[in-house]
Amino acid sequence: MLKDITLGQYFPGDTIVHRLDPRTKLILVVVYIIALFQAKGWVSYAAVTLATALCMILSHIRPKNIFKGLKPMLFIIVLTALLNIFYTEGREIIPGWHMTWEGLARSVQMILRIVLLITGTFLLTYTTSPIALTDGLEMLLSPLKKIKVPVHEMTLMMSMALRFIPTLIEETDKIMSAQKARGADFETGRLIDRAKALLPILVPLFVSAFRRADELAVAMESRCYHGGEGRTRMKTLHFAAHDWIALILGALFLTGLFVMKHYGI
Amino acid sequence: MAEIKVEGLRHVYSAGTPFEKVAIEDVSLTIPQGQLVGVIGHTGSGKSTFIQHLNALLQPTSGKVLVGGRDINENKFTRRDVKWEVGIVFQYPEYQLFEETVYRDIAFGPRNMKLPEDEIDRRVREAARFAQVGEELFERSPLELSGGQKRRIAIAGVIALRPGVLILDEPTAGLDPAGCRQILDNICSYHKESGSTVIIVSHNMDDTARIAERIIAFDHGRVAMDGTPEQVFSEPEKLIAMGLDVPKATALAMALKGAGVPLDGSIYTHGQLLRAVLRAKEAATC
């Protein structure tokens, strides 16, 4: 049951989007988010939506998977939409009710903005393996090492965290079975009872997480891990022609949106 | 006190997805009250899935599990109540300890049963005695004790439920030989004194051969062999074909037979091997 949770799931594939350098994709996602927040008029929203759809088609990601990821955000999306309908000044749709046409337009735009934002970031995690992602992040952030930011350590922690999510989920499943066999009840009772019922899961889970961390540290040290200094990689990242093309397209896209913003469309 | 009856049990993991996997199929058997059963089978043969059906932690895809003549999956109350009747000690149970003191950890199950405080105390002390957890450990933190002690505390935590059926999944995995022997002795004496049914899942054929009255072998989700140790170990070739070990005495007897020593009967303990060799020697000198 817990195994059904998907977090930052990666769908392996061999499309042009999958082949892009992770650094390119990371930069493009940042560009995309900036562009999205420049959109004011319907034309610019249409442009961003079109670009997103194009990327989805290119990466062979099915809309179904995107919708699955959107589900947990449904509450926030609906709430934002409602607030915008009711709290925007303008012409009232039904006289006497505080619901305006301007508010309606604005809430549609807000929904679009949230959905596009999530879709864009999903496209990144769906097409890039966690390892490639953290590698890319480390190289992009490496200039920060000059001002003593521990970039390597941070990205290493990130990839370890990703690596251990499935392991810990499995562990949680096991501990839950064991406590259920001793009559623990996680489903019924008042809220406070249910919170207390989590203790028999959380304590063993923390203990085992610390134990695993300890074992991992020993395993890394026994293979001579000594930090990021002078460390080479099995797979080095290379910028190819398509990366430069993608970046140029991204720059053009961003410029286009700034122009649209200037004209207010 | 209860008899376990399993009828046409089948369990499919992740049904309806591409990851669909049939874990057990067409398992029907009866385990009478008070039997000491060894369940063997290689990794992935379905034995762990099987035992989790016996106290309704898993629900069968089809088929029935009856404990004491009652279908345990009838409703959510029977599913809960069967947990007091059938206690499972999982693999590496020491990882489930969480309370501040050993006493409170053993008392966790009885407390969930909502028993009065004096009954809880009685059960904790009784379970601790069975699992050889000294009372001087009661106020210590379970997390600071040795691996063998932790495991005995975890077993005591299940025995404290006073289950009519005690199931142990690999109770000796990862322990030193002395720890193994102690745990198995505890289990045997618990079985004798309480008259409970005990089911032990194990990879260790010597232990299983020594203590079990009946052996059930799983292979590819089905019951491949079911009988007394005598019957099961009389076909060592079949066990080896299933990817299992045979007891050391059986292996030695096979080697001796292969070398031309005429040994008779089913051999799975050291004593039987010794007697068979002596018989063969006598026959040869006559």
CSV table of N, CA and C in Angstrom, one decimal, chain B residues 11-161:
chain,number,residue,atom,x,y,z
B,11,HIS,N,-2.8,-15.9,-3.5
B,11,HIS,CA,-2.5,-14.5,-3.3
B,11,HIS,C,-1.7,-13.9,-4.4
B,12,VAL,N,-2.2,-12.8,-5.0
B,12,VAL,CA,-1.6,-12.1,-6.1
B,12,VAL,C,-1.2,-10.7,-5.6
B,13,TYR,N,0.1,-10.4,-5.7
B,13,TYR,CA,0.6,-9.1,-5.4
B,13,TYR,C,0.3,-8.1,-6.6
B,14,SER,N,0.0,-6.9,-6.3
B,14,SER,CA,-0.2,-5.8,-7.3
B,14,SER,C,-1.1,-6.3,-8.4
B,15,ALA,N,-2.2,-6.9,-8.1
B,15,ALA,CA,-3.1,-7.4,-9.1
B,15,ALA,C,-3.6,-6.3,-10.0
B,16,GLY,N,-3.6,-6.6,-11.3
B,16,GLY,CA,-4.1,-5.6,-12.3
B,16,GLY,C,-3.1,-4.6,-12.7
B,17,THR,N,-1.8,-4.7,-12.3
B,17,THR,CA,-0.8,-3.8,-12.8
B,17,THR,C,0.3,-4.7,-13.6
B,18,PRO,N,1.2,-4.0,-14.3
B,18,PRO,CA,2.2,-4.8,-15.0
B,18,PRO,C,3.1,-5.6,-14.0
B,19,PHE,N,3.1,-5.2,-12.7
B,19,PHE,CA,4.0,-5.8,-11.7
B,19,PHE,C,3.3,-7.0,-11.0
B,20,GLU,N,2.2,-7.5,-11.6
B,20,GLU,CA,1.4,-8.6,-11.0
B,20,GLU,C,2.3,-9.8,-10.8
B,21,LYS,N,2.1,-10.4,-9.6
B,21,LYS,CA,2.9,-11.5,-9.3
B,21,LYS,C,2.1,-12.5,-8.4
B,22,VAL,N,2.0,-13.7,-8.8
B,22,VAL,CA,1.3,-14.7,-8.0
B,22,VAL,C,2.3,-15.2,-6.9
B,23,ALA,N,1.9,-15.0,-5.7
B,23,ALA,CA,2.9,-15.3,-4.6
B,23,ALA,C,2.6,-16.7,-4.1
B,24,ILE,N,1.3,-17.0,-3.8
B,24,ILE,CA,0.9,-18.4,-3.5
B,24,ILE,C,-0.3,-18.8,-4.2
B,25,GLU,N,-0.4,-20.1,-4.5
B,25,GLU,CA,-1.5,-20.6,-5.3
B,25,GLU,C,-1.9,-22.0,-4.8
B,26,ASP,N,-3.3,-22.1,-4.7
B,26,ASP,CA,-3.8,-23.4,-4.4
B,26,ASP,C,-3.2,-24.1,-3.1
B,27,VAL,N,-3.2,-23.4,-2.0
B,27,VAL,CA,-2.6,-23.9,-0.8
B,27,VAL,C,-3.8,-24.3,0.1
B,28,SER,N,-3.9,-25.6,0.4
B,28,SER,CA,-4.9,-26.2,1.3
B,28,SER,C,-4.2,-27.0,2.3
B,29,LEU,N,-4.4,-26.8,3.6
B,29,LEU,CA,-3.8,-27.6,4.6
B,29,LEU,C,-4.5,-27.4,5.9
B,30,THR,N,-4.3,-28.3,6.8
B,30,THR,CA,-4.9,-28.2,8.2
B,30,THR,C,-3.7,-28.3,9.2
B,31,ILE,N,-3.7,-27.4,10.1
B,31,ILE,CA,-2.7,-27.6,11.2
B,31,ILE,C,-3.4,-27.8,12.5
B,32,PRO,N,-3.4,-29.0,13.1
B,32,PRO,CA,-4.2,-29.2,14.3
B,32,PRO,C,-3.5,-28.4,15.5
B,33,GLN,N,-4.3,-28.2,16.5
B,33,GLN,CA,-3.9,-27.6,17.7
B,33,GLN,C,-2.7,-28.3,18.3
B,34,GLY,N,-1.7,-27.5,18.7
B,34,GLY,CA,-0.6,-28.1,19.4
B,34,GLY,C,0.6,-28.7,18.6
B,35,GLN,N,0.5,-28.6,17.3
B,35,GLN,CA,1.6,-29.2,16.5
B,35,GLN,C,2.8,-28.2,16.4
B,36,LEU,N,4.0,-28.7,16.3
B,36,LEU,CA,5.1,-27.9,16.0
B,36,LEU,C,5.5,-28.1,14.6
B,37,VAL,N,5.3,-27.1,13.8
B,37,VAL,CA,5.5,-27.2,12.3
B,37,VAL,C,6.7,-26.4,11.8
B,38,GLY,N,7.5,-27.0,11.0
B,38,GLY,CA,8.5,-26.3,10.4
B,38,GLY,C,8.1,-25.9,8.9
B,39,VAL,N,8.2,-24.7,8.5
B,39,VAL,CA,7.9,-24.3,7.2
B,39,VAL,C,9.2,-24.0,6.5
B,40,ILE,N,9.5,-24.7,5.4
B,40,ILE,CA,10.8,-24.4,4.7
B,40,ILE,C,10.5,-24.1,3.2
B,41,GLY,N,11.5,-23.5,2.6
B,41,GLY,CA,11.3,-23.1,1.2
B,41,GLY,C,12.3,-22.0,0.9
B,42,HIS,N,12.8,-21.9,-0.3
B,42,HIS,CA,13.8,-20.9,-0.6
B,42,HIS,C,13.2,-19.5,-0.7
B,43,THR,N,14.1,-18.5,-0.8
B,43,THR,CA,13.6,-17.1,-0.9
B,43,THR,C,12.6,-16.9,-2.0
B,44,GLY,N,11.5,-16.3,-1.7
B,44,GLY,CA,10.5,-16.1,-2.8
B,44,GLY,C,9.6,-17.2,-3.1
B,45,SER,N,9.6,-18.3,-2.2
B,45,SER,CA,8.8,-19.4,-2.5
B,45,SER,C,7.4,-19.2,-2.0
B,46,GLY,N,7.1,-18.1,-1.2
B,46,GLY,CA,5.7,-17.8,-0.8
B,46,GLY,C,5.5,-18.1,0.7
B,47,LYS,N,6.5,-18.6,1.4
B,47,LYS,CA,6.3,-19.0,2.8
B,47,LYS,C,6.0,-17.8,3.7
B,48,SER,N,6.6,-16.6,3.4
B,48,SER,CA,6.3,-15.4,4.2
B,48,SER,C,4.9,-14.9,3.9
B,49,THR,N,4.6,-14.9,2.7
B,49,THR,CA,3.2,-14.5,2.3
B,49,THR,C,2.2,-15.4,3.0
B,50,PHE,N,2.5,-16.7,3.0
B,50,PHE,CA,1.6,-17.7,3.6
B,50,PHE,C,1.3,-17.4,5.1
B,51,ILE,N,2.4,-17.2,5.8
B,51,ILE,CA,2.2,-17.0,7.3
B,51,ILE,C,1.5,-15.7,7.5
B,52,GLN,N,1.7,-14.7,6.7
B,52,GLN,CA,1.0,-13.4,6.9
B,52,GLN,C,-0.5,-13.5,6.7
B,53,HIS,N,-0.9,-14.6,6.0
B,53,HIS,CA,-2.4,-14.8,5.8
B,53,HIS,C,-3.0,-15.3,7.1
B,54,LEU,N,-2.2,-16.0,7.9
B,54,LEU,CA,-2.7,-16.7,9.1
B,54,LEU,C,-3.3,-15.8,10.2
B,55,ASN,N,-2.8,-14.5,10.2
B,55,ASN,CA,-3.4,-13.6,11.2
B,55,ASN,C,-4.0,-12.4,10.4
B,56,ALA,N,-4.4,-12.5,9.2
B,56,ALA,CA,-5.1,-11.5,8.4
B,56,ALA,C,-4.3,-10.2,8.2
B,57,LEU,N,-3.0,-10.3,8.3
B,57,LEU,CA,-2.2,-9.1,7.8
B,57,LEU,C,-2.3,-9.0,6.3
B,58,LEU,N,-2.4,-10.1,5.6
B,58,LEU,CA,-2.7,-10.1,4.2
B,58,LEU,C,-4.1,-10.8,4.0
B,59,GLN,N,-4.8,-10.3,3.1
B,59,GLN,CA,-6.1,-10.9,2.7
B,59,GLN,C,-5.9,-11.7,1.5
B,60,PRO,N,-6.5,-12.9,1.5
B,60,PRO,CA,-6.3,-13.8,0.3
B,60,PRO,C,-7.0,-13.2,-1.0
B,61,THR,N,-6.4,-13.4,-2.1
B,61,THR,CA,-7.1,-13.0,-3.4
B,61,THR,C,-8.3,-13.9,-3.6
B,62,SER,N,-8.1,-15.2,-3.3
B,62,SER,CA,-9.2,-16.1,-3.2
B,62,SER,C,-8.8,-17.2,-2.3
B,63,GLY,N,-9.9,-17.9,-1.8
B,63,GLY,CA,-9.6,-18.9,-0.8
B,63,GLY,C,-10.0,-18.4,0.6
B,64,LYS,N,-9.8,-19.3,1.6
B,64,LYS,CA,-10.3,-19.0,2.9
B,64,LYS,C,-9.2,-19.4,4.0
B,65,VAL,N,-9.2,-18.7,5.1
B,65,VAL,CA,-8.4,-19.1,6.2
B,65,VAL,C,-9.3,-19.2,7.4
B,66,LEU,N,-9.4,-20.4,8.0
B,66,LEU,CA,-10.3,-20.6,9.2
B,66,LEU,C,-9.4,-20.9,10.4
B,67,VAL,N,-9.6,-20.1,11.4
B,67,VAL,CA,-8.9,-20.4,12.7
B,67,VAL,C,-10.0,-20.7,13.7
B,68,GLY,N,-9.9,-21.9,14.3
B,68,GLY,CA,-10.9,-22.4,15.2
B,68,GLY,C,-12.3,-22.5,14.5
B,69,GLY,N,-12.3,-22.8,13.2
B,69,GLY,CA,-13.6,-23.0,12.5
B,69,GLY,C,-14.2,-21.7,12.0
B,70,ARG,N,-13.6,-20.6,12.3
B,70,ARG,CA,-14.2,-19.3,11.9
B,70,ARG,C,-13.3,-18.6,10.8
B,71,ASP,N,-14.0,-18.1,9.8
B,71,ASP,CA,-13.3,-17.4,8.7
B,71,ASP,C,-12.8,-16.1,9.3
B,72,ILE,N,-11.5,-16.0,9.3
B,72,ILE,CA,-10.9,-14.8,9.9
B,72,ILE,C,-11.1,-13.5,9.1
B,73,ASN,N,-11.4,-13.6,7.8
B,73,ASN,CA,-11.6,-12.4,7.0
B,73,ASN,C,-13.1,-12.1,6.8
B,74,GLU,N,-13.9,-12.6,7.8
B,74,GLU,CA,-15.3,-12.3,7.7
B,74,GLU,C,-15.6,-10.8,7.7
B,75,ASN,N,-15.1,-10.2,8.8
B,75,ASN,CA,-15.3,-8.7,8.9
B,75,ASN,C,-14.1,-8.1,9.6
B,76,LYS,N,-14.1,-6.8,9.8
B,76,LYS,CA,-12.9,-6.2,10.4
B,76,LYS,C,-12.8,-6.6,11.9
B,77,PHE,N,-13.8,-7.0,12.5
B,77,PHE,CA,-13.6,-7.4,13.9
B,77,PHE,C,-12.9,-8.8,14.0
B,78,THR,N,-13.3,-9.7,13.1
B,78,THR,CA,-12.6,-11.0,13.1
B,78,THR,C,-11.2,-10.8,12.7
B,79,ARG,N,-11.0,-9.9,11.8
B,79,ARG,CA,-9.6,-9.6,11.4
B,79,ARG,C,-8.7,-9.1,12.5
B,80,ARG,N,-9.4,-8.3,13.4
B,80,ARG,CA,-8.6,-7.8,14.5
B,80,ARG,C,-8.4,-8.8,15.6
B,81,ASP,N,-9.5,-9.6,15.9
B,81,ASP,CA,-9.5,-10.5,17.0
B,81,ASP,C,-8.5,-11.7,16.7
B,82,VAL,N,-8.3,-12.0,15.4
B,82,VAL,CA,-7.4,-13.2,15.1
B,82,VAL,C,-6.0,-12.8,15.5
B,83,LYS,N,-5.7,-11.5,15.6
B,83,LYS,CA,-4.3,-11.1,16.0
B,83,LYS,C,-4.0,-11.5,17.4
B,84,TRP,N,-5.0,-11.7,18.3
B,84,TRP,CA,-4.7,-12.2,19.6
B,84,TRP,C,-4.6,-13.7,19.6
B,85,GLU,N,-5.2,-14.3,18.7
B,85,GLU,CA,-5.2,-15.8,18.6
B,85,GLU,C,-3.9,-16.3,17.9
B,86,VAL,N,-3.5,-15.6,16.9
B,86,VAL,CA,-2.3,-16.0,16.1
B,86,VAL,C,-1.3,-14.9,16.2
B,87,GLY,N,-0.2,-15.2,16.9
B,87,GLY,CA,0.9,-14.2,17.0
B,87,GLY,C,2.0,-14.4,16.1
B,88,ILE,N,2.5,-13.4,15.4
B,88,ILE,CA,3.6,-13.6,14.5
B,88,ILE,C,4.8,-12.8,15.0
B,89,VAL,N,5.9,-13.5,15.0
B,89,VAL,CA,7.2,-12.8,15.3
B,89,VAL,C,7.9,-12.7,13.9
B,90,PHE,N,8.1,-11.5,13.5
B,90,PHE,CA,8.7,-11.3,12.1
B,90,PHE,C,10.2,-11.5,12.1
B,91,GLN,N,10.8,-11.5,10.9
B,91,GLN,CA,12.2,-11.6,10.8
B,91,GLN,C,12.9,-10.4,11.5
B,92,TYR,N,14.0,-10.5,12.1
B,92,TYR,CA,14.7,-9.4,12.8
B,92,TYR,C,13.7,-8.6,13.6
B,93,PRO,N,13.0,-9.3,14.6
B,93,PRO,CA,11.9,-8.6,15.3
B,93,PRO,C,12.5,-7.5,16.2
B,94,GLU,N,13.8,-7.6,16.5
B,94,GLU,CA,14.4,-6.5,17.4
B,94,GLU,C,14.2,-5.1,16.8
B,95,TYR,N,14.0,-5.0,15.5
B,95,TYR,CA,13.9,-3.7,14.9
B,95,TYR,C,12.5,-3.1,15.2
B,96,GLN,N,11.6,-3.8,15.8
B,96,GLN,CA,10.3,-3.3,16.1
B,96,GLN,C,10.2,-2.7,17.5
B,97,LEU,N,11.3,-2.9,18.3
B,97,LEU,CA,11.2,-2.4,19.7
B,97,LEU,C,11.2,-0.9,19.7
B,98,PHE,N,10.4,-0.3,20.6
B,98,PHE,CA,10.3,1.2,20.5
B,98,PHE,C,10.1,1.8,21.9
B,99,GLU,N,9.7,1.0,22.9
B,99,GLU,CA,9.4,1.7,24.2
B,99,GLU,C,10.7,2.1,25.0
B,100,GLU,N,10.4,2.8,26.0
B,100,GLU,CA,11.6,3.3,26.8
B,100,GLU,C,12.2,2.2,27.7
B,101,THR,N,11.3,1.3,28.1
B,101,THR,CA,11.8,0.2,28.9
B,101,THR,C,11.4,-1.2,28.4
B,102,VAL,N,12.2,-2.2,28.7
B,102,VAL,CA,11.9,-3.5,28.3
B,102,VAL,C,10.5,-3.9,28.7
B,103,TYR,N,10.2,-3.6,30.0
B,103,TYR,CA,8.9,-4.0,30.5
B,103,TYR,C,7.7,-3.4,29.7
B,104,ARG,N,7.8,-2.2,29.4
B,104,ARG,CA,6.7,-1.5,28.6
B,104,ARG,C,6.6,-2.0,27.2
B,105,ASP,N,7.8,-2.4,26.6
B,105,ASP,CA,7.7,-3.0,25.3
B,105,ASP,C,7.0,-4.3,25.2
B,106,ILE,N,7.3,-5.2,26.2
B,106,ILE,CA,6.6,-6.5,26.3
B,106,ILE,C,5.1,-6.2,26.5
B,107,ALA,N,4.8,-5.2,27.3
B,107,ALA,CA,3.4,-4.9,27.7
B,107,ALA,C,2.6,-4.3,26.6
B,108,PHE,N,3.3,-3.9,25.5
B,108,PHE,CA,2.6,-3.2,24.4
B,108,PHE,C,1.4,-4.0,23.9
B,109,GLY,N,1.6,-5.3,23.6
B,109,GLY,CA,0.5,-6.1,23.0
B,109,GLY,C,-0.6,-6.2,24.0
B,110,PRO,N,-0.4,-6.8,25.2
B,110,PRO,CA,-1.4,-6.9,26.2
B,110,PRO,C,-2.2,-5.6,26.4
B,111,ARG,N,-1.5,-4.5,26.4
B,111,ARG,CA,-2.1,-3.2,26.7
B,111,ARG,C,-3.1,-2.9,25.5
B,112,ASN,N,-2.7,-3.2,24.3
B,112,ASN,CA,-3.6,-3.0,23.1
B,112,ASN,C,-4.8,-3.9,23.3
B,113,MET,N,-4.7,-5.0,24.0
B,113,MET,CA,-5.9,-5.9,24.2
B,113,MET,C,-6.8,-5.3,25.3
B,114,LYS,N,-6.4,-4.2,25.9
B,114,LYS,CA,-7.1,-3.5,26.9
B,114,LYS,C,-7.4,-4.4,28.1
B,115,LEU,N,-6.3,-5.1,28.6
B,115,LEU,CA,-6.5,-5.9,29.8
B,115,LEU,C,-6.3,-5.1,31.0
B,116,PRO,N,-6.8,-5.6,32.1
B,116,PRO,CA,-6.5,-4.8,33.4
B,116,PRO,C,-5.0,-4.9,33.7
B,117,GLU,N,-4.6,-3.9,34.5
B,117,GLU,CA,-3.1,-3.7,34.8
B,117,GLU,C,-2.5,-5.0,35.4
B,118,ASP,N,-3.2,-5.6,36.4
B,118,ASP,CA,-2.6,-6.8,37.0
B,118,ASP,C,-2.4,-8.0,36.1
B,119,GLU,N,-3.4,-8.1,35.1
B,119,GLU,CA,-3.3,-9.2,34.1
B,119,GLU,C,-2.1,-8.9,33.2
B,120,ILE,N,-1.9,-7.6,32.8
B,120,ILE,CA,-0.8,-7.2,32.0
B,120,ILE,C,0.5,-7.6,32.7
B,121,ASP,N,0.6,-7.3,34.0
B,121,ASP,CA,1.8,-7.6,34.7
B,121,ASP,C,2.1,-9.1,34.7
B,122,ARG,N,1.0,-9.8,35.0
B,122,ARG,CA,1.2,-11.3,35.0
B,122,ARG,C,1.7,-11.8,33.7
B,123,ARG,N,1.1,-11.3,32.6
B,123,ARG,CA,1.5,-11.8,31.3
B,123,ARG,C,2.9,-11.4,30.9
B,124,VAL,N,3.3,-10.2,31.3
B,124,VAL,CA,4.7,-9.7,31.0
B,124,VAL,C,5.7,-10.6,31.7
B,125,ARG,N,5.4,-10.9,32.9
B,125,ARG,CA,6.4,-11.7,33.7
B,125,ARG,C,6.4,-13.1,33.1
B,126,GLU,N,5.3,-13.7,32.8
B,126,GLU,CA,5.2,-15.0,32.2
B,126,GLU,C,6.0,-15.1,30.9
B,127,ALA,N,5.7,-14.1,30.0
B,127,ALA,CA,6.3,-14.1,28.7
B,127,ALA,C,7.8,-13.9,28.8
B,128,ALA,N,8.3,-13.1,29.8
B,128,ALA,CA,9.7,-12.8,30.0
B,128,ALA,C,10.4,-14.1,30.5
B,129,ARG,N,9.6,-14.9,31.3
B,129,ARG,CA,10.2,-16.2,31.8
B,129,ARG,C,10.4,-17.1,30.6
B,130,PHE,N,9.3,-17.2,29.8
B,130,PHE,CA,9.4,-18.1,28.6
B,130,PHE,C,10.6,-17.8,27.7
B,131,ALA,N,10.8,-16.5,27.4
B,131,ALA,CA,11.8,-16.0,26.5
B,131,ALA,C,13.1,-15.8,27.2
B,132,GLN,N,13.2,-16.2,28.5
B,132,GLN,CA,14.4,-16.0,29.3
B,132,GLN,C,14.9,-14.6,29.2
B,133,VAL,N,14.0,-13.6,29.5
B,133,VAL,CA,14.4,-12.2,29.7
B,133,VAL,C,14.4,-12.0,31.2
B,134,GLY,N,15.6,-11.8,31.8
B,134,GLY,CA,15.6,-11.6,33.2
B,134,GLY,C,14.9,-10.4,33.7
B,135,GLU,N,14.3,-10.5,34.9
B,135,GLU,CA,13.5,-9.3,35.4
B,135,GLU,C,14.4,-8.1,35.7
B,136,GLU,N,15.7,-8.4,35.9
B,136,GLU,CA,16.6,-7.3,36.1
B,136,GLU,C,16.7,-6.3,34.9
B,137,LEU,N,16.3,-6.9,33.7
B,137,LEU,CA,16.4,-6.0,32.5
B,137,LEU,C,15.2,-5.1,32.4
B,138,PHE,N,14.1,-5.4,33.1
B,138,PHE,CA,12.8,-4.7,32.9
B,138,PHE,C,12.9,-3.2,32.8
B,139,GLU,N,13.7,-2.6,33.6
B,139,GLU,CA,13.8,-1.1,33.6
B,139,GLU,C,14.8,-0.6,32.7
B,140,ARG,N,15.5,-1.4,31.9
B,140,ARG,CA,16.6,-1.0,31.0
B,140,ARG,C,15.9,-0.6,29.7
B,141,SER,N,16.6,0.2,28.9
B,141,SER,CA,16.1,0.6,27.5
B,141,SER,C,16.4,-0.6,26.6
B,142,PRO,N,15.4,-1.1,25.8
B,142,PRO,CA,15.7,-2.2,25.0
B,142,PRO,C,16.7,-1.9,23.9
B,143,LEU,N,16.9,-0.6,23.6
B,143,LEU,CA,17.9,-0.3,22.5
B,143,LEU,C,19.3,-0.5,22.9
B,144,GLU,N,19.6,-0.6,24.2
B,144,GLU,CA,21.0,-0.6,24.6
B,144,GLU,C,21.5,-2.1,24.9
B,145,LEU,N,20.6,-3.0,24.6
B,145,LEU,CA,20.9,-4.4,24.9
B,145,LEU,C,21.6,-5.1,23.7
B,146,SER,N,22.0,-6.3,23.9
B,146,SER,CA,22.7,-7.1,22.8
B,146,SER,C,21.6,-7.6,21.9
B,147,GLY,N,22.1,-8.0,20.7
B,147,GLY,CA,21.2,-8.5,19.6
B,147,GLY,C,20.3,-9.7,20.1
B,148,GLY,N,21.0,-10.7,20.8
B,148,GLY,CA,20.2,-11.8,21.2
B,148,GLY,C,19.2,-11.5,22.3
B,149,GLN,N,19.6,-10.6,23.2
B,149,GLN,CA,18.6,-10.1,24.2
B,149,GLN,C,17.4,-9.4,23.6
B,150,LYS,N,17.7,-8.5,22.6
B,150,LYS,CA,16.7,-7.8,21.9
B,150,LYS,C,15.7,-8.7,21.3
B,151,ARG,N,16.2,-9.7,20.6
B,151,ARG,CA,15.4,-10.6,19.9
B,151,ARG,C,14.5,-11.4,20.9
B,152,ARG,N,15.0,-11.8,22.0
B,152,ARG,CA,14.2,-12.5,23.0
B,152,ARG,C,13.1,-11.6,23.6
B,153,ILE,N,13.5,-10.3,23.8
B,153,ILE,CA,12.4,-9.3,24.2
B,153,ILE,C,11.3,-9.2,23.2
B,154,ALA,N,11.7,-9.2,21.9
B,154,ALA,CA,10.7,-9.0,20.9
B,154,ALA,C,9.8,-10.3,20.8
B,155,ILE,N,10.4,-11.4,21.0
B,155,ILE,CA,9.6,-12.7,21.0
B,155,ILE,C,8.7,-12.7,22.3
B,156,ALA,N,9.2,-12.2,23.4
B,156,ALA,CA,8.4,-12.1,24.6
B,156,ALA,C,7.2,-11.2,24.4
B,157,GLY,N,7.4,-10.1,23.6
B,157,GLY,CA,6.3,-9.2,23.3
B,157,GLY,C,5.2,-9.8,22.6
B,158,VAL,N,5.5,-10.9,21.8
B,158,VAL,CA,4.4,-11.6,21.1
B,158,VAL,C,3.8,-12.7,22.0
B,159,ILE,N,4.7,-13.4,22.7
B,159,ILE,CA,4.2,-14.4,23.6
B,159,ILE,C,3.2,-13.8,24.7
B,160,ALA,N,3.5,-12.6,25.0
B,160,ALA,CA,2.6,-11.9,26.0
B,160,ALA,C,1.2,-11.8,25.6
B,161,LEU,N,0.9,-12.0,24.3
B,161,LEU,CA,-0.5,-12.0,23.8
B,161,LEU,C,-1.2,-13.3,24.2
